[in-house]
XYZ file of C-alpha atoms in Angstrom:
332
model
C -121.730 105.618 200.318
C -120.954 105.689 196.603
C -117.386 104.964 195.531
C -115.588 108.044 194.194
C -114.151 107.974 190.708
C -110.607 108.758 191.898
C -108.320 106.166 193.379
C -106.154 107.425 196.235
C -102.546 106.242 196.153
C -101.306 106.453 199.730
C -97.502 106.597 199.724
C -95.935 105.647 203.045
C -92.913 103.798 204.278
C -93.559 101.676 207.384
C -91.543 101.587 210.599
C -90.845 98.522 212.708
C -90.503 99.575 216.336
C -88.941 102.342 218.394
C -87.657 100.317 221.312
C -84.115 101.682 220.938
C -83.722 105.429 220.550
C -80.433 107.212 219.881
C -78.883 110.066 217.904
C -78.383 107.753 214.920
C -82.092 106.940 214.475
C -83.230 108.472 211.186
C -86.660 106.817 210.925
C -88.558 108.607 213.702
C -90.912 110.224 211.190
C -91.735 106.929 209.470
C -95.313 105.799 210.108
C -96.137 102.677 212.063
C -98.386 100.034 210.516
C -101.416 100.955 212.636
C -101.059 104.583 211.514
C -101.105 103.549 207.857
C -104.065 101.228 208.444
C -105.995 103.995 210.201
C -105.434 106.461 207.346
C -106.460 103.888 204.740
C -109.625 103.201 206.713
C -110.333 106.933 206.953
C -109.901 107.367 203.188
C -112.173 104.412 202.474
C -114.804 105.800 204.864
C -114.841 108.871 202.599
C -115.815 106.602 199.696
C -112.489 106.315 197.889
C -110.580 103.220 196.835
C -107.145 103.368 198.447
C -103.952 101.605 197.401
C -100.891 101.665 199.655
C -97.441 102.120 198.082
C -94.200 101.954 200.045
C -91.912 102.979 197.193
C -92.450 106.343 195.405
C -90.842 104.873 192.284
C -94.058 102.939 191.676
C -96.028 106.140 191.220
C -95.383 106.828 187.547
C -96.447 103.328 186.437
C -99.604 103.238 188.569
C -100.629 106.760 187.600
C -100.301 105.891 183.917
C -102.627 102.941 184.474
C -105.137 105.145 186.305
C -105.017 108.775 185.122
C -107.689 109.773 187.675
C -105.587 108.705 190.647
C -104.679 111.161 193.392
C -101.507 110.820 195.456
C -101.655 111.290 199.216
C -98.140 110.987 200.604
C -96.993 110.555 204.195
C -93.731 109.040 202.963
C -90.750 110.036 205.097
C -87.560 108.643 203.650
C -84.242 108.870 205.478
C -80.805 110.499 205.297
C -81.684 112.834 202.457
C -82.165 116.569 202.839
C -84.458 116.543 199.778
C -86.652 113.723 201.055
C -89.757 115.803 201.755
C -89.749 117.076 198.176
C -89.259 113.711 196.440
C -92.883 112.558 196.168
C -94.344 115.950 195.175
C -91.543 116.349 192.617
C -92.435 112.999 191.041
C -96.056 114.115 190.924
C -95.149 117.445 189.344
C -92.931 115.756 186.744
C -95.652 113.284 185.729
C -98.585 115.700 186.056
C -100.193 113.648 188.831
C -102.718 115.296 191.131
C -101.507 115.154 194.729
C -102.408 116.238 198.240
C -99.872 118.009 200.426
C -97.052 120.506 200.111
C -95.464 121.183 196.739
C -91.669 120.789 196.401
C -91.008 124.462 197.138
C -93.023 124.523 200.374
C -91.668 121.110 201.396
C -88.070 122.294 201.061
C -88.637 125.571 202.906
C -90.436 123.954 205.825
C -87.853 121.166 205.955
C -85.186 123.764 206.734
C -85.668 125.305 210.191
C -83.631 128.402 209.320
C -85.618 129.126 206.148
C -88.811 128.540 208.115
C -87.772 131.295 210.523
C -87.440 133.732 207.618
C -90.980 133.021 206.459
C -92.331 133.375 209.988
C -90.536 136.680 210.592
C -92.111 138.153 207.465
C -95.483 137.812 209.162
C -94.466 138.877 212.648
C -94.000 135.421 214.169
C -90.762 135.344 216.110
C -88.371 132.438 216.526
C -85.509 131.871 218.963
C -82.155 133.322 217.977
C -79.880 130.752 216.382
C -76.729 130.137 214.371
C -75.646 127.383 211.989
C -72.560 125.258 212.655
C -71.055 123.480 209.648
C -68.033 121.840 211.274
C -66.522 121.087 214.671
C -64.058 123.913 214.030
C -66.944 126.375 214.103
C -68.510 125.047 217.314
C -67.129 127.891 219.472
C -69.568 130.190 217.658
C -72.281 128.756 219.902
C -70.995 131.201 222.541
C -72.595 134.015 220.522
C -75.961 132.835 221.838
C -77.461 133.189 225.289
C -77.372 129.906 227.206
C -79.118 127.557 227.649
C -79.272 126.610 223.996
C -80.576 123.656 222.008
C -78.309 121.775 219.596
C -80.220 119.927 216.850
C -80.122 118.900 213.185
C -81.236 121.677 210.853
C -83.218 119.571 208.379
C -84.917 116.885 210.418
C -88.322 116.641 212.085
C -89.981 114.306 214.549
C -87.311 115.192 217.136
C -84.710 113.235 215.169
C -81.371 113.937 216.854
C -83.009 115.561 219.887
C -82.686 114.194 223.424
C -82.803 116.029 226.731
C -78.992 116.273 226.393
C -79.571 118.525 223.380
C -80.311 121.368 225.796
C -76.942 122.595 227.066
C -75.997 125.292 229.554
C -72.386 126.109 228.582
C -70.041 126.190 225.616
C -68.153 123.014 226.521
C -71.378 121.007 226.638
C -72.520 122.596 223.383
C -69.303 121.617 221.636
C -69.652 118.013 222.825
C -73.227 117.862 221.535
C -72.315 119.429 218.197
C -69.508 116.891 217.764
C -71.860 114.006 218.627
C -74.483 115.139 216.115
C -71.945 115.664 213.328
C -70.948 112.002 213.661
C -74.397 110.997 212.407
C -75.997 113.992 210.688
C -75.008 116.091 207.713
C -74.157 119.728 208.495
C -75.241 122.309 209.235
C -76.269 121.848 212.849
C -78.614 124.432 214.322
C -77.815 125.977 217.706
C -80.807 127.850 219.036
C -81.600 129.670 222.261
C -83.908 127.606 224.476
C -87.402 128.930 225.088
C -89.359 127.482 227.970
C -93.125 127.625 227.885
C -96.259 125.809 226.873
C -95.896 123.388 223.933
C -98.373 124.714 221.355
C -99.154 123.540 217.820
C -101.485 125.182 215.325
C -103.212 122.520 213.199
C -104.311 123.950 209.863
C -106.102 122.649 206.753
C -106.977 124.550 203.614
C -106.069 125.359 200.048
C -106.887 128.858 198.860
C -109.010 129.279 201.966
C -108.366 127.881 205.448
C -111.129 125.512 206.563
C -109.657 124.370 209.888
C -107.340 126.078 212.354
C -107.063 125.060 215.994
C -104.343 125.654 218.585
C -103.516 122.518 220.573
C -101.381 122.231 223.686
C -99.318 119.135 224.451
C -99.242 118.230 228.137
C -97.751 115.258 229.938
C -100.017 113.708 232.531
C -98.543 113.964 236.018
C -95.763 116.312 234.859
C -97.271 119.773 234.947
C -95.020 122.465 233.514
C -92.693 119.886 231.929
C -91.973 122.027 228.869
C -90.931 125.046 230.925
C -87.521 123.422 231.311
C -87.558 120.390 229.000
C -87.524 119.636 225.286
C -90.092 117.559 223.423
C -87.429 114.922 222.795
C -87.420 111.748 220.691
C -88.038 109.740 223.864
C -91.034 111.886 224.799
C -92.506 111.380 221.322
C -91.615 107.779 220.605
C -91.086 105.675 223.741
C -94.286 103.900 224.737
C -94.274 104.902 228.398
C -93.888 108.585 227.466
C -96.549 108.444 224.758
C -99.054 107.134 227.270
C -98.644 110.408 229.156
C -99.583 112.605 226.170
C -102.616 114.793 226.762
C -103.839 117.172 224.039
C -105.913 120.220 224.958
C -107.593 122.697 222.610
C -106.418 126.180 223.647
C -107.530 128.181 220.605
C -109.611 130.525 222.766
C -106.504 131.334 224.825
C -104.458 132.475 221.822
C -104.401 136.187 220.909
C -106.540 137.003 217.864
C -103.664 138.806 216.158
C -101.430 135.740 216.586
C -104.016 133.525 214.886
C -104.145 136.002 212.004
C -100.346 135.942 211.716
C -100.440 132.145 211.660
C -103.096 132.269 208.925
C -100.999 134.662 206.842
C -97.871 132.514 207.213
C -99.735 129.388 206.144
C -101.331 131.002 203.084
C -98.030 132.597 202.002
C -96.456 129.150 201.584
C -98.804 128.410 198.670
C -99.686 124.771 198.060
C -99.471 123.171 201.484
C -103.021 121.734 202.010
C -102.429 120.864 205.663
C -99.715 121.770 208.137
C -98.749 122.084 211.780
C -96.949 125.135 213.167
C -95.111 124.145 216.356
C -93.670 126.356 219.045
C -93.553 127.534 222.635
C -95.969 130.030 224.139
C -95.117 132.364 227.002
C -96.478 135.884 226.669
C -95.809 135.410 222.943
C -95.570 132.524 220.514
C -92.069 131.375 219.490
C -92.107 129.241 216.364
C -89.771 126.228 216.413
C -90.856 124.351 213.313
C -93.176 124.359 210.312
C -94.322 120.819 209.589
C -95.970 120.074 206.249
C -95.843 116.337 207.016
C -97.398 116.149 210.503
C -98.602 112.873 211.948
C -102.267 112.319 211.114
C -102.737 108.991 212.894
C -106.001 108.355 214.736
C -104.292 109.286 218.032
C -102.224 112.208 216.736
C -102.339 115.768 217.968
C -103.758 116.733 214.562
C -106.631 114.263 214.887
C -107.271 115.510 218.407
C -107.714 119.018 217.014
C -110.858 117.546 215.403
C -112.013 115.460 218.340
C -111.733 118.543 220.572
C -114.387 120.386 218.527
C -116.765 117.437 218.269
C -115.655 116.190 214.865
C -114.479 112.737 213.772
C -111.362 111.259 212.234
C -113.308 110.802 209.017
C -114.085 114.536 209.065
C -110.358 115.287 209.261
C -109.437 112.980 206.373
C -112.349 114.348 204.326
C -111.209 117.938 204.892
C -107.625 117.103 203.880
C -108.806 115.316 200.721
C -111.161 118.197 199.941
C -108.242 120.588 199.542
C -107.723 118.968 196.136
C -111.033 117.125 195.571
C -114.539 118.513 195.742
C -117.291 116.738 197.668
C -118.534 115.107 194.487
C -115.093 113.781 193.630
C -114.182 116.439 191.108
C -111.468 119.065 190.990
C -111.671 122.089 193.242
C-alpha cells in the first residue's frame, strides 16, 4: 500500500496500571500502552505515517514542520473541566487539520447536563437529575425519586462511580456527595437510577453518517446485571471484570424511530466525526452520556461494532480517518 502524503500525529497520554481503583482516580480515561500501539498499527495499515505525541504542547512546532499533518487525538488529561477541548482548541488556533470533536462539541458532551438538553431537543429522554454545588445543598437530592446515582458532572470513563454511587435514601446520598466533593470539583450530578440493558450507539460520520450500530454490554455469567447495577469503574477497569465483558450487536432490536433520533442528535452536534451515545434501554432508551472520546482500542466496544458486522479494525480506523481525509489522502 502506498504511503499517504499526510502524517498523522496521534496525541495520547499513557496510563500505567489500574490495580488500585478509588474515587480519587482521575486517569481512568487515559489509554494504556497496548491501546496506543494498536491504534498506531491501525493507522499505519491504512498507509499513513504515524507519530505519537504525549504532550499537546508539541503540536504547534510539529505542525509547522509538516503543514500536511493531521491530528488524531485520544488525549485525556486530568483534573480540568476543559480538558476535552484543549487539543481541538490548539488545532483551531494554529489552523491544523484534526479528527474528532471541535471545542464546542467537546465541551457540550463533556457536561452531562448540557448533553441532556441536546438529547431532549431530538426526543431522547434522560433520567431526571439535579446539580449539587456544595454539601449545604445536598438535601436537594430528596427532590428526586430514589434510588439515585451520585456522580461527577464532567467526567467520563466511570471516574468517581462505584456501586456505592447508587443510593437508596437521602442520608446515603449526602454521604456520597460529601465523599465526591473531597476529590472532584462541583457541581455533582444526582440522577434518578434507570435499570435496564446497557446500550451504546457507535457512530462515525462527518456531514453524512457512514456507520451506526447499537451494541449491548453484557457480563458473562451475570445475566441482567445492569437491571440493578451501575457500569462502575471496577466493572470497566479491573482485569477480572473486563474479562467478563461481552459485546452484542442489537441494532435490529432498536426501534427505527429511536435510531433516527440518535442520527439527528449526532448530526446536530456538528463536527464530531465519531461518537458513542450511552444509555439504558427498557421500553425506551434513556441517555446517560454522550462520549466524543470513546475508547477505540482493538478490544473496545466501538471496535466490536465493526467486528459484529464482519468488518476489521483497519476498516474502523479507515472510516474514522475518512471523516476528514478522502480515500486518496486529500481533503473531503
